PDB file of C-alpha atoms in Angstrom:
ATOM      1  CA  MET A   1      -8.552   2.174  10.549  1.00  0.00           C
ATOM      2  CA  LEU A   2      -5.190   3.336  11.852  1.00  0.00           C
ATOM      3  CA  SER A   3      -4.645   6.802  13.305  1.00  0.00           C
ATOM      4  CA  ILE A   4      -2.773   9.456  11.300  1.00  0.00           C
ATOM      5  CA  ALA A   5       0.507   8.729  13.119  1.00  0.00           C
ATOM      6  CA  GLU A   6       0.013   4.951  12.874  1.00  0.00           C
ATOM      7  CA  SER A   7      -0.846   5.292   9.186  1.00  0.00           C
ATOM      8  CA  TYR A   8       2.409   7.125   8.501  1.00  0.00           C
ATOM      9  CA  ASP A   9       4.374   4.498  10.414  1.00  0.00           C
ATOM     10  CA  ALA A  10       2.679   1.687   8.469  1.00  0.00           C
ATOM     11  CA  ILE A  11       3.610   3.247   5.138  1.00  0.00           C
ATOM     12  CA  ARG A  12       7.216   3.915   6.097  1.00  0.00           C
ATOM     13  CA  ASN A  13       7.924   0.803   8.183  1.00  0.00           C
ATOM     14  CA  GLN A  14       5.388  -1.985   7.616  1.00  0.00           C
ATOM     15  CA  ALA A  15       2.576  -2.595   5.123  1.00  0.00           C
ATOM     16  CA  ALA A  16      -0.236  -0.110   4.562  1.00  0.00           C
ATOM     17  CA  VAL A  17      -3.516  -0.753   2.767  1.00  0.00           C
ATOM     18  CA  ILE A  18      -4.733   2.378   0.988  1.00  0.00           C
ATOM     19  CA  GLU A  19      -8.310   2.778  -0.198  1.00  0.00           C
ATOM     20  CA  ARG A  20      -8.694   5.949  -2.222  1.00  0.00           C
ATOM     21  CA  PRO A  21     -12.032   7.593  -1.426  1.00  0.00           C
ATOM     22  CA  GLY A  22     -14.214   7.633  -4.520  1.00  0.00           C
ATOM     23  CA  ALA A  23     -11.829   5.534  -6.616  1.00  0.00           C
ATOM     24  CA  ALA A  24     -13.475   3.783  -9.547  1.00  0.00           C
ATOM     25  CA  VAL A  25     -12.334   0.880 -11.711  1.00  0.00           C
ATOM     26  CA  ILE A  26     -13.136   1.498 -15.382  1.00  0.00           C
ATOM     27  CA  ARG A  27     -13.125  -1.343 -17.892  1.00  0.00           C
ATOM     28  CA  VAL A  28     -12.315  -0.580 -21.539  1.00  0.00           C
ATOM     29  CA  THR A  29     -12.904  -3.377 -24.045  1.00  0.00           C
ATOM     30  CA  GLY A  30     -13.191  -3.795 -27.802  1.00  0.00           C
ATOM     31  CA  PRO A  31     -10.830  -3.573 -30.786  1.00  0.00           C
ATOM     32  CA  ASP A  32     -10.385   0.210 -30.384  1.00  0.00           C
ATOM     33  CA  ARG A  33      -9.820   0.148 -26.613  1.00  0.00           C
ATOM     34  CA  ALA A  34      -6.298   1.596 -26.908  1.00  0.00           C
ATOM     35  CA  ALA A  35      -7.623   4.577 -28.873  1.00  0.00           C
ATOM     36  CA  VAL A  36     -10.305   5.232 -26.233  1.00  0.00           C
ATOM     37  CA  VAL A  37      -7.729   5.129 -23.445  1.00  0.00           C
ATOM     38  CA  GLY A  38      -5.560   7.480 -25.488  1.00  0.00           C
ATOM     39  CA  ARG A  39      -8.395  10.002 -25.538  1.00  0.00           C
ATOM     40  CA  LEU A  40      -9.014   9.670 -21.805  1.00  0.00           C
ATOM     41  CA  LEU A  41      -5.448   9.999 -20.512  1.00  0.00           C
ATOM     42  CA  ALA A  42      -3.183  13.029 -20.664  1.00  0.00           C
ATOM     43  CA  ARG A  43      -0.165  10.736 -20.772  1.00  0.00           C
ATOM     44  CA  SER A  44       0.256   8.652 -23.907  1.00  0.00           C
ATOM     45  CA  THR A  45       0.019   4.874 -23.703  1.00  0.00           C
ATOM     46  CA  GLU A  46       0.797   4.339 -27.393  1.00  0.00           C
ATOM     47  CA  PHE A  47       4.029   2.477 -26.750  1.00  0.00           C
ATOM     48  CA  VAL A  48       3.144   0.907 -23.401  1.00  0.00           C
ATOM     49  CA  ALA A  49       3.542  -2.868 -23.527  1.00  0.00           C
ATOM     50  CA  VAL A  50       0.849  -5.389 -22.643  1.00  0.00           C
ATOM     51  CA  ASP A  51       0.967  -6.519 -19.001  1.00  0.00           C
ATOM     52  CA  SER A  52       2.250  -3.179 -17.767  1.00  0.00           C
ATOM     53  CA  CYS A  53       0.861  -0.051 -16.135  1.00  0.00           C
ATOM     54  CA  VAL A  54       1.258   3.716 -16.399  1.00  0.00           C
ATOM     55  CA  ASP A  55       0.095   6.701 -14.321  1.00  0.00           C
ATOM     56  CA  SER A  56      -1.503   9.743 -15.931  1.00  0.00           C
ATOM     57  CA  LEU A  57      -3.322  12.936 -15.092  1.00  0.00           C
ATOM     58  CA  LEU A  58      -6.978  13.135 -16.080  1.00  0.00           C
ATOM     59  CA  LEU A  59      -8.102  16.441 -17.558  1.00  0.00           C
ATOM     60  CA  GLY A  60     -11.474  18.009 -18.224  1.00  0.00           C
ATOM     61  CA  PRO A  61     -12.451  19.494 -21.596  1.00  0.00           C
ATOM     62  CA  ASP A  62     -11.182  22.864 -20.347  1.00  0.00           C
ATOM     63  CA  GLY A  63      -7.755  21.425 -19.557  1.00  0.00           C
ATOM     64  CA  GLN A  64      -8.253  21.557 -15.782  1.00  0.00           C
ATOM     65  CA  VAL A  65      -6.998  18.639 -13.701  1.00  0.00           C
ATOM     66  CA  LYS A  66      -9.748  16.236 -12.663  1.00  0.00           C
ATOM     67  CA  GLY A  67      -7.678  13.512 -10.999  1.00  0.00           C
ATOM     68  CA  LEU A  68      -5.187  10.724 -11.549  1.00  0.00           C
ATOM     69  CA  ALA A  69      -5.509   7.306 -13.112  1.00  0.00           C
ATOM     70  CA  THR A  70      -3.404   4.185 -13.337  1.00  0.00           C
ATOM     71  CA  ALA A  71      -3.914   2.345 -16.622  1.00  0.00           C
ATOM     72  CA  LEU A  72      -3.493  -1.436 -16.442  1.00  0.00           C
ATOM     73  CA  ILE A  73      -2.825  -2.740 -19.944  1.00  0.00           C
ATOM     74  CA  GLY A  74      -4.127  -6.299 -20.255  1.00  0.00           C
ATOM     75  CA  THR A  75      -4.189  -8.568 -23.279  1.00  0.00           C
ATOM     76  CA  GLU A  76      -7.859  -8.008 -24.152  1.00  0.00           C
ATOM     77  CA  THR A  77      -8.931  -5.373 -21.633  1.00  0.00           C
ATOM     78  CA  ILE A  78      -7.527  -2.104 -20.318  1.00  0.00           C
ATOM     79  CA  TRP A  79      -8.524  -1.096 -16.798  1.00  0.00           C
ATOM     80  CA  LEU A  80      -8.282   2.428 -15.433  1.00  0.00           C
ATOM     81  CA  VAL A  81      -8.159   2.912 -11.680  1.00  0.00           C
ATOM     82  CA  SER A  82      -9.338   6.500 -11.384  1.00  0.00           C
ATOM     83  CA  ASP A  83      -9.869   8.942  -8.535  1.00  0.00           C
ATOM     84  CA  ALA A  84     -11.369  11.544 -10.865  1.00  0.00           C
ATOM     85  CA  GLU A  85     -14.264  13.806 -10.055  1.00  0.00           C
ATOM     86  CA  ALA A  86     -17.699  12.480 -10.971  1.00  0.00           C
ATOM     87  CA  ASP A  87     -18.137  14.787 -13.963  1.00  0.00           C
ATOM     88  CA  TRP A  88     -15.051  13.237 -15.605  1.00  0.00           C
ATOM     89  CA  ILE A  89     -16.718   9.799 -15.487  1.00  0.00           C
ATOM     90  CA  ASP A  90     -19.452  11.257 -17.689  1.00  0.00           C
ATOM     91  CA  LEU A  91     -16.852  11.656 -20.468  1.00  0.00           C
ATOM     92  CA  LEU A  92     -16.396   7.887 -20.901  1.00  0.00           C
ATOM     93  CA  SER A  93     -19.109   7.491 -23.537  1.00  0.00           C
ATOM     94  CA  ASP A  94     -17.858  10.576 -25.414  1.00  0.00           C
ATOM     95  CA  ALA A  95     -14.344   9.120 -25.584  1.00  0.00           C
ATOM     96  CA  ALA A  96     -15.684   5.914 -27.152  1.00  0.00           C
ATOM     97  CA  GLU A  97     -17.911   7.698 -29.676  1.00  0.00           C
ATOM     98  CA  GLY A  98     -17.238   6.533 -33.237  1.00  0.00           C
ATOM     99  CA  LEU A  99     -14.911   3.759 -32.055  1.00  0.00           C
ATOM    100  CA  GLU A 100     -15.445   0.037 -31.667  1.00  0.00           C
ATOM    101  CA  ALA A 101     -14.987  -0.068 -27.923  1.00  0.00           C
ATOM    102  CA  VAL A 102     -16.875   0.246 -24.633  1.00  0.00           C
ATOM    103  CA  ALA A 103     -15.669   2.205 -21.588  1.00  0.00           C
ATOM    104  CA  GLU A 104     -17.702   1.674 -18.422  1.00  0.00           C
ATOM    105  CA  VAL A 105     -17.366   1.706 -14.659  1.00  0.00           C
ATOM    106  CA  ALA A 106     -17.024  -1.806 -13.218  1.00  0.00           C
ATOM    107  CA  PRO A 107     -18.845  -1.537  -9.852  1.00  0.00           C
ATOM    108  CA  GLU A 108     -18.102  -5.182  -9.045  1.00  0.00           C
ATOM    109  CA  LEU A 109     -14.370  -4.413  -8.792  1.00  0.00           C
ATOM    110  CA  ARG A 110     -12.445  -2.707  -5.987  1.00  0.00           C
ATOM    111  CA  ALA A 111      -8.967  -1.187  -6.107  1.00  0.00           C
ATOM    112  CA  LEU A 112      -6.570  -1.388  -3.168  1.00  0.00           C
ATOM    113  CA  HIS A 113      -3.031  -0.090  -2.869  1.00  0.00           C
ATOM    114  CA  VAL A 114      -0.630  -1.937  -0.599  1.00  0.00           C
ATOM    115  CA  GLU A 115       2.516   0.070   0.107  1.00  0.00           C
ATOM    116  CA  GLY A 116       5.435   0.031   2.502  1.00  0.00           C
ATOM    117  CA  PRO A 117       8.677  -1.917   3.030  1.00  0.00           C
ATOM    118  CA  ARG A 118       6.770  -5.137   3.796  1.00  0.00           C
ATOM    119  CA  SER A 119       3.960  -4.668   1.274  1.00  0.00           C
ATOM    120  CA  TRP A 120       5.386  -7.382  -0.979  1.00  0.00           C
ATOM    121  CA  GLN A 121       4.600  -9.917   1.761  1.00  0.00           C
ATOM    122  CA  VAL A 122       0.921  -9.037   1.335  1.00  0.00           C
ATOM    123  CA  ALA A 123       0.813  -8.695  -2.463  1.00  0.00           C
ATOM    124  CA  GLY A 124       2.826 -11.917  -2.922  1.00  0.00           C
ATOM    125  CA  ASP A 125      -0.212 -13.985  -1.952  1.00  0.00           C
ATOM    126  CA  TYR A 126      -2.007 -12.799  -5.111  1.00  0.00           C
ATOM    127  CA  THR A 127       0.578 -13.060  -7.903  1.00  0.00           C
ATOM    128  CA  GLY A 128      -0.111 -16.708  -8.746  1.00  0.00           C
ATOM    129  CA  ASP A 129       2.774 -18.452 -10.498  1.00  0.00           C
ATOM    130  CA  THR A 130       4.810 -15.220 -10.650  1.00  0.00           C
ATOM    131  CA  PRO A 131       7.092 -14.865  -7.609  1.00  0.00           C
ATOM    132  CA  ILE A 132       6.613 -11.454  -6.071  1.00  0.00           C
ATOM    133  CA  GLU A 133      10.322 -10.668  -6.433  1.00  0.00           C
ATOM    134  CA  ASP A 134      10.006 -11.169 -10.212  1.00  0.00           C
ATOM    135  CA  LEU A 135       7.287  -8.535 -10.594  1.00  0.00           C
ATOM    136  CA  LEU A 136       9.167  -5.442 -11.746  1.00  0.00           C
ATOM    137  CA  LEU A 137       8.152  -1.796 -11.380  1.00  0.00           C
ATOM    138  CA  GLY A 138       5.476  -1.008 -13.955  1.00  0.00           C
ATOM    139  CA  GLU A 139       4.545  -4.649 -14.594  1.00  0.00           C
ATOM    140  CA  LEU A 140       1.099  -6.263 -14.327  1.00  0.00           C
ATOM    141  CA  VAL A 141       0.107  -9.871 -13.634  1.00  0.00           C
ATOM    142  CA  THR A 142      -3.389 -11.328 -13.967  1.00  0.00           C
ATOM    143  CA  THR A 143      -4.203 -14.263 -11.699  1.00  0.00           C
ATOM    144  CA  ARG A 144      -7.188 -15.966 -10.096  1.00  0.00           C
ATOM    145  CA  ALA A 145      -8.227 -16.661  -6.508  1.00  0.00           C
ATOM    146  CA  ASP A 146     -11.380 -18.523  -5.493  1.00  0.00           C
ATOM    147  CA  GLY A 147     -12.320 -18.545  -9.185  1.00  0.00           C
ATOM    148  CA  GLU A 148     -12.183 -14.749  -9.437  1.00  0.00           C
ATOM    149  CA  GLN A 149      -9.792 -12.690 -11.586  1.00  0.00           C
ATOM    150  CA  ILE A 150      -7.266 -10.545  -9.735  1.00  0.00           C
ATOM    151  CA  LEU A 151      -4.935  -7.893 -11.167  1.00  0.00           C
ATOM    152  CA  VAL A 152      -1.669  -7.049  -9.406  1.00  0.00           C
ATOM    153  CA  ALA A 153       0.523  -4.207 -10.689  1.00  0.00           C
ATOM    154  CA  ARG A 154       3.737  -3.001  -9.139  1.00  0.00           C
ATOM    155  CA  SER A 155       2.874   0.661  -8.831  1.00  0.00           C
ATOM    156  CA  GLY A 156       2.792   3.099  -5.952  1.00  0.00           C
ATOM    157  CA  SER A 157       2.864   6.681  -4.766  1.00  0.00           C
ATOM    158  CA  THR A 158       4.980   6.612  -1.593  1.00  0.00           C
ATOM    159  CA  ALA A 159       8.524   5.806  -2.898  1.00  0.00           C
ATOM    160  CA  ASP A 160       8.409   2.627  -0.795  1.00  0.00           C
ATOM    161  CA  PHE A 161       7.512  -0.722  -2.342  1.00  0.00           C
ATOM    162  CA  GLY A 162       3.980  -0.542  -3.696  1.00  0.00           C
ATOM    163  CA  TYR A 163       1.376  -2.680  -5.414  1.00  0.00           C
ATOM    164  CA  LEU A 164      -2.046  -1.968  -6.881  1.00  0.00           C
ATOM    165  CA  LEU A 165      -4.575  -4.781  -6.528  1.00  0.00           C
ATOM    166  CA  VAL A 166      -7.861  -4.892  -8.432  1.00  0.00           C
ATOM    167  CA  LEU A 167     -10.128  -7.391  -6.705  1.00  0.00           C
ATOM    168  CA  PRO A 168     -13.760  -8.475  -6.876  1.00  0.00           C
ATOM    169  CA  GLU A 169     -15.981  -6.918  -4.225  1.00  0.00           C
ATOM    170  CA  GLY A 170     -16.213  -9.221  -1.236  1.00  0.00           C
ATOM    171  CA  GLY A 171     -14.031 -10.914   1.328  1.00  0.00           C
ATOM    172  CA  LEU A 172     -10.685 -10.570  -0.427  1.00  0.00           C
ATOM    173  CA  ARG A 173     -10.467  -6.939   0.665  1.00  0.00           C
ATOM    174  CA  ASP A 174     -10.671  -8.005   4.312  1.00  0.00           C
ATOM    175  CA  GLU A 175      -8.039 -10.685   3.685  1.00  0.00           C
ATOM    176  CA  VAL A 176      -5.622  -8.062   2.377  1.00  0.00           C
ATOM    177  CA  VAL A 177      -6.218  -5.776   5.359  1.00  0.00           C
ATOM    178  CA  ALA A 178      -5.768  -8.680   7.810  1.00  0.00           C
ATOM    179  CA  ALA A 179      -2.474  -9.667   6.156  1.00  0.00           C
ATOM    180  CA  ALA A 180      -1.170  -6.108   6.553  1.00  0.00           C
ATOM    181  CA  GLU A 181      -2.279  -6.067  10.198  1.00  0.00           C
ATOM    182  CA  ARG A 182      -0.313  -9.248  10.909  1.00  0.00           C
ATOM    183  CA  LEU A 183       2.793  -7.401   9.714  1.00  0.00           C
ATOM    184  CA  GLY A 184       2.164  -4.479  12.070  1.00  0.00           C
ATOM    185  CA  GLY A 185       0.356  -2.256   9.573  1.00  0.00           C
ATOM    186  CA  GLY A 186      -3.221  -2.176   8.330  1.00  0.00           C
ATOM    187  CA  LEU A 187      -5.826   0.052   6.710  1.00  0.00           C
ATOM    188  CA  ILE A 188      -4.561   3.636   6.803  1.00  0.00           C
ATOM    189  CA  ASP A 189      -6.363   6.926   7.234  1.00  0.00           C
ATOM    190  CA  PRO A 190      -6.169   8.586   3.769  1.00  0.00           C
ATOM    191  CA  GLU A 191      -5.780  11.966   5.504  1.00  0.00           C
ATOM    192  CA  VAL A 192      -2.070  11.099   5.909  1.00  0.00           C
ATOM    193  CA  LEU A 193      -1.487  10.862   2.151  1.00  0.00           C
ATOM    194  CA  PRO A 194      -0.748  14.565   1.507  1.00  0.00           C
ATOM    195  CA  LEU A 195       2.234  14.271   3.863  1.00  0.00           C
ATOM    196  CA  VAL A 196       3.517  11.098   2.208  1.00  0.00           C
ATOM    197  CA  HIS A 197       2.986  12.481  -1.291  1.00  0.00           C
ATOM    198  CA  ILE A 198       4.685  15.797  -0.549  1.00  0.00           C
ATOM    199  CA  GLU A 199       7.684  13.850   0.770  1.00  0.00           C
ATOM    200  CA  THR A 200       8.002  11.889  -2.471  1.00  0.00           C
ATOM    201  CA  ASN A 201       6.914  14.441  -5.099  1.00  0.00           C
ATOM    202  CA  HIS A 202       3.660  12.662  -5.928  1.00  0.00           C
ATOM    203  CA  PRO A 203       0.656  14.880  -6.822  1.00  0.00           C
ATOM    204  CA  VAL A 204      -1.592  16.048  -4.005  1.00  0.00           C
ATOM    205  CA  LEU A 205      -4.889  16.527  -5.815  1.00  0.00           C
ATOM    206  CA  PRO A 206      -6.887  18.638  -6.159  1.00  0.00           C
ATOM    207  CA  GLN A 207      -5.085  21.007  -3.767  1.00  0.00           C
ATOM    208  CA  GLN A 208      -1.810  21.189  -5.665  1.00  0.00           C
ATOM    209  CA  THR A 209      -3.426  22.584  -8.829  1.00  0.00           C
ATOM    210  CA  ARG A 210      -5.693  25.066  -7.052  1.00  0.00           C
ATOM    211  CA  ASP A 211      -5.714  28.372  -8.969  1.00  0.00           C
ATOM    212  CA  CYS A 212      -2.608  27.494 -10.972  1.00  0.00           C
ATOM    213  CA  THR A 213      -1.627  25.602 -14.132  1.00  0.00           C
ATOM    214  CA  VAL A 214      -0.235  22.082 -14.245  1.00  0.00           C
ATOM    215  CA  LEU A 215       3.146  23.536 -15.189  1.00  0.00           C
ATOM    216  CA  GLU A 216       3.148  25.875 -12.199  1.00  0.00           C
ATOM    217  CA  ALA A 217       2.102  22.924 -10.028  1.00  0.00           C
ATOM    218  CA  GLY A 218       5.063  20.904 -11.303  1.00  0.00           C
ATOM    219  CA  LEU A 219       2.913  18.097 -12.715  1.00  0.00           C
ATOM    220  CA  GLY A 220       3.964  18.243 -16.357  1.00  0.00           C
ATOM    221  CA  TRP A 221       5.629  14.839 -16.079  1.00  0.00           C
ATOM    222  CA  PHE A 222       2.141  13.253 -15.888  1.00  0.00           C
ATOM    223  CA  ILE A 223       1.295  14.632 -19.356  1.00  0.00           C
ATOM    224  CA  SER A 224       2.737  13.769 -22.794  1.00  0.00           C
ATOM    225  CA  PHE A 225       3.152  17.226 -24.303  1.00  0.00           C
ATOM    226  CA  ASP A 226       4.664  15.917 -27.547  1.00  0.00           C
ATOM    227  CA  ARG A 227       1.562  13.968 -28.622  1.00  0.00           C
ATOM    228  CA  SER A 228       0.098  14.479 -32.089  1.00  0.00           C
ATOM    229  CA  ASP A 229      -3.237  12.791 -31.312  1.00  0.00           C
ATOM    230  CA  GLU A 230      -6.229  14.413 -29.640  1.00  0.00           C
ATOM    231  CA  PHE A 231      -7.095  13.798 -25.992  1.00  0.00           C
ATOM    232  CA  ILE A 232      -9.474  15.329 -23.474  1.00  0.00           C
ATOM    233  CA  GLY A 233      -8.019  18.639 -22.322  1.00  0.00           C
ATOM    234  CA  ASP A 234      -5.280  18.685 -24.976  1.00  0.00           C
ATOM    235  CA  GLN A 235      -5.273  22.499 -24.996  1.00  0.00           C
ATOM    236  CA  VAL A 236      -2.994  22.068 -21.976  1.00  0.00           C
ATOM    237  CA  CYS A 237      -0.214  21.601 -24.527  1.00  0.00           C
ATOM    238  CA  GLN A 238      -0.517  25.318 -25.363  1.00  0.00           C
ATOM    239  CA  LEU A 239       0.134  26.548 -21.828  1.00  0.00           C
ATOM    240  CA  PRO A 240       2.669  29.378 -21.533  1.00  0.00           C
ATOM    241  CA  ALA A 241       5.862  28.913 -19.555  1.00  0.00           C
ATOM    242  CA  PRO A 242       5.150  29.178 -15.819  1.00  0.00           C
ATOM    243  CA  HIS A 243       6.085  32.254 -13.787  1.00  0.00           C
ATOM    244  CA  ARG A 244       5.318  30.526 -10.469  1.00  0.00           C
ATOM    245  CA  ARG A 245       6.493  27.204  -9.060  1.00  0.00           C
ATOM    246  CA  VAL A 246       5.316  24.770  -6.391  1.00  0.00           C
ATOM    247  CA  VAL A 247       8.075  23.761  -3.975  1.00  0.00           C
ATOM    248  CA  ALA A 248       8.097  21.841  -0.686  1.00  0.00           C
ATOM    249  CA  ALA A 249       9.070  23.567   2.562  1.00  0.00           C
ATOM    250  CA  GLN A 250       9.589  22.541   6.159  1.00  0.00           C
ATOM    251  CA  LEU A 251       8.708  24.418   9.360  1.00  0.00           C
ATOM    252  CA  ASP A 252       9.102  23.588  13.030  1.00  0.00           C
ATOM    253  CA  GLY A 253       5.951  22.790  14.969  1.00  0.00           C
ATOM    254  CA  GLU A 254       2.389  23.045  13.748  1.00  0.00           C
ATOM    255  CA  PRO A 255       1.654  23.637  10.041  1.00  0.00           C
ATOM    256  CA  PRO A 256       0.697  27.134   8.886  1.00  0.00           C
ATOM    257  CA  SER A 257      -2.738  27.975   7.592  1.00  0.00           C
ATOM    258  CA  LEU A 258      -3.716  27.450   3.985  1.00  0.00           C
ATOM    259  CA  ASP A 259      -2.985  30.516   1.807  1.00  0.00           C
ATOM    260  CA  ALA A 260      -0.700  32.015   4.463  1.00  0.00           C
ATOM    261  CA  GLU A 261       1.677  34.615   3.005  1.00  0.00           C
ATOM    262  CA  VAL A 262       5.223  33.617   2.180  1.00  0.00           C
ATOM    263  CA  ARG A 263       7.796  36.407   2.437  1.00  0.00           C
ATOM    264  CA  ASP A 264      11.407  37.084   1.649  1.00  0.00           C
ATOM    265  CA  GLY A 265      12.060  39.818   4.154  1.00  0.00           C
ATOM    266  CA  ASP A 266       9.277  42.344   3.631  1.00  0.00           C
ATOM    267  CA  VAL A 267       8.424  41.138   0.120  1.00  0.00           C
ATOM    268  CA  ILE A 268       5.471  38.776  -0.436  1.00  0.00           C
ATOM    269  CA  VAL A 269       6.708  36.039  -2.795  1.00  0.00           C
ATOM    270  CA  GLY A 270       3.898  33.484  -2.659  1.00  0.00           C
ATOM    271  CA  ARG A 271       1.406  31.560  -0.551  1.00  0.00           C
ATOM    272  CA  VAL A 272       0.890  28.201   1.150  1.00  0.00           C
ATOM    273  CA  GLN A 273      -0.684  25.943  -1.461  1.00  0.00           C
ATOM    274  CA  VAL A 274      -1.019  22.588   0.384  1.00  0.00           C
ATOM    275  CA  VAL A 275      -0.934  21.797   4.104  1.00  0.00           C
ATOM    276  CA  ALA A 276      -0.154  18.257   5.285  1.00  0.00           C
ATOM    277  CA  PRO A 277      -0.822  16.697   8.716  1.00  0.00           C
ATOM    278  CA  ARG A 278       2.170  16.418  11.073  1.00  0.00           C
ATOM    279  CA  ALA A 279       1.562  12.754  12.019  1.00  0.00           C
ATOM    280  CA  ASP A 280       3.259  13.367  15.401  1.00  0.00           C
ATOM    281  CA  ARG A 281       6.470  14.538  13.738  1.00  0.00           C
ATOM    282  CA  PRO A 282       8.467  17.500  15.109  1.00  0.00           C
ATOM    283  CA  GLN A 283       8.239  19.453  11.863  1.00  0.00           C
ATOM    284  CA  SER A 284       5.510  20.293   9.364  1.00  0.00           C
ATOM    285  CA  LEU A 285       5.704  19.841   5.614  1.00  0.00           C
ATOM    286  CA  VAL A 286       3.843  22.064   3.149  1.00  0.00           C
ATOM    287  CA  LEU A 287       3.785  22.998  -0.512  1.00  0.00           C
ATOM    288  CA  LEU A 288       4.330  26.657  -1.370  1.00  0.00           C
ATOM    289  CA  LEU A 289       3.347  28.381  -4.617  1.00  0.00           C
ATOM    290  CA  LEU A 290       6.143  30.901  -5.172  1.00  0.00           C
ATOM    291  CA  GLU A 291       6.877  33.543  -7.768  1.00  0.00           C
ATOM    292  CA  ASP A 292      10.000  33.086  -9.880  1.00  0.00           C
ATOM    293  CA  PRO A 293      12.834  32.898  -8.971  1.00  0.00           C
ATOM    294  CA  TYR A 294      11.839  31.669  -5.491  1.00  0.00           C
ATOM    295  CA  GLY A 295      10.438  28.266  -6.433  1.00  0.00           C
ATOM    296  CA  VAL A 296      13.679  26.377  -5.791  1.00  0.00           C
ATOM    297  CA  PRO A 297      15.058  24.289  -2.902  1.00  0.00           C
ATOM    298  CA  GLY A 298      17.528  25.660  -0.393  1.00  0.00           C
ATOM    299  CA  LEU A 299      15.929  29.024   0.439  1.00  0.00           C
ATOM    300  CA  ASP A 300      15.142  30.422   3.869  1.00  0.00           C
ATOM    301  CA  LEU A 301      11.820  32.292   3.831  1.00  0.00           C
ATOM    302  CA  THR A 302       9.122  33.159   6.334  1.00  0.00           C
ATOM    303  CA  VAL A 303       5.547  31.871   6.455  1.00  0.00           C
ATOM    304  CA  ASP A 304       3.259  33.886   8.727  1.00  0.00           C
ATOM    305  CA  GLY A 305       6.404  35.230  10.362  1.00  0.00           C
ATOM    306  CA  ARG A 306       7.870  31.774  11.005  1.00  0.00           C
ATOM    307  CA  PRO A 307      11.103  30.462   9.435  1.00  0.00           C
ATOM    308  CA  ALA A 308      10.578  28.020   6.559  1.00  0.00           C
ATOM    309  CA  HIS A 309      13.189  26.229   4.463  1.00  0.00           C
ATOM    310  CA  THR A 310      12.463  25.045   0.916  1.00  0.00           C
ATOM    311  CA  LEU A 311      13.461  21.469   0.095  1.00  0.00           C
ATOM    312  CA  SER A 312      14.381  19.241  -2.816  1.00  0.00           C
ATOM    313  CA  ARG A 313      12.361  16.035  -3.089  1.00  0.00           C
ATOM    314  CA  PRO A 314      12.172  13.262  -2.087  1.00  0.00           C
ATOM    315  CA  VAL A 315      12.781  14.652   1.371  1.00  0.00           C
ATOM    316  CA  ILE A 316      13.236  11.220   2.979  1.00  0.00           C
ATOM    317  CA  ARG A 317      15.179   8.033   2.316  1.00  0.00           C
ATOM    318  CA  PRO A 318      12.575   5.233   2.333  1.00  0.00           C
ATOM    319  CA  ARG A 319      13.532   1.915   3.923  1.00  0.00           C
ATOM    320  CA  SER A 320      12.583   0.130   0.703  1.00  0.00           C
ATOM    321  CA  TRP A 321      15.583   1.679  -1.042  1.00  0.00           C
ATOM    322  CA  THR A 322      17.943  -0.516   0.977  1.00  0.00           C
ATOM    323  CA  MET A 323      15.795  -3.681   1.190  1.00  0.00           C
ATOM    324  CA  SER A 324      15.329  -6.670  -1.102  1.00  0.00           C
ATOM    325  CA  ILE A 325      11.931  -8.047  -2.079  1.00  0.00           C
ATOM    326  CA  GLY A 326      11.689 -11.678  -0.991  1.00  0.00           C
ATOM    327  CA  ASP A 327      14.077 -11.347   1.946  1.00  0.00           C
ATOM    328  CA  GLU A 328      11.871 -11.995   4.975  1.00  0.00           C
ATOM    329  CA  SER A 329      14.793 -11.506   7.369  1.00  0.00           C
ATOM    330  CA  ALA A 330      14.959  -7.769   6.613  1.00  0.00           C
TER     331      ALA A 330
END
């Protein structure tokens, strides 16, 4: 596994293989599979086309955030790649109750993310007859390798090129890692992900929602609030307007401590909500939970007496934004 600094470099400059700790692949089959998935996800998949994917928050019955999932919509099966807490997995049978469908964990399958400017050179070995440059954002292809089914979706969390691979347990995982290593990357340390996700406005869970609502955390875009159907945790649709906001901020040197006070002059206006590793960078990046009207970019505040500047996101310009998939000369 790469170090924190090497992991960051792999994501931003090469190809990084990301294994989410505790991630599970859930298989949903049967005529009513779409209805089951609709109950499980906070974001509606009603109008999502076959051979595509969508990201959603996962909520508990009390409306609290339990994790994230990527739904892969196949022709006869829907797969959910979930990093939810274990108690959410227990809701699978409840979601299928009264419907002609089965939702179950598929322990024989493994999910890998491959992200970074050169990630397409790794994922392209597994897209079968579909050239990697033809796989558009949000699309899914189903192929086979060594007689085994493989799913490849163009989906990511770093703002660089990204692909989600669902593979059978076994040697293919090592093949993917070795391919990334040949490009100068490899298997990353997941401890770097809060930094990468703060940079690109992707959820940092569960820290980002700690002691606040999804609206205060700024994660409402992972929920379909206009749905008329029932889903687990749908009372979230009744949340009041937020009076606090999560915003990114940058400080020189080492990161502050979690829950450190944020001040405007002598007035306490919030706290440090999420701390990310520095990854050998000169500045630290954090998420602050600030009272209105402070939760906006462009403010100069103090955190534990140190200057901090709030930022709009994304805070970087990924290399992938100026590169072309399929161009090996880049």
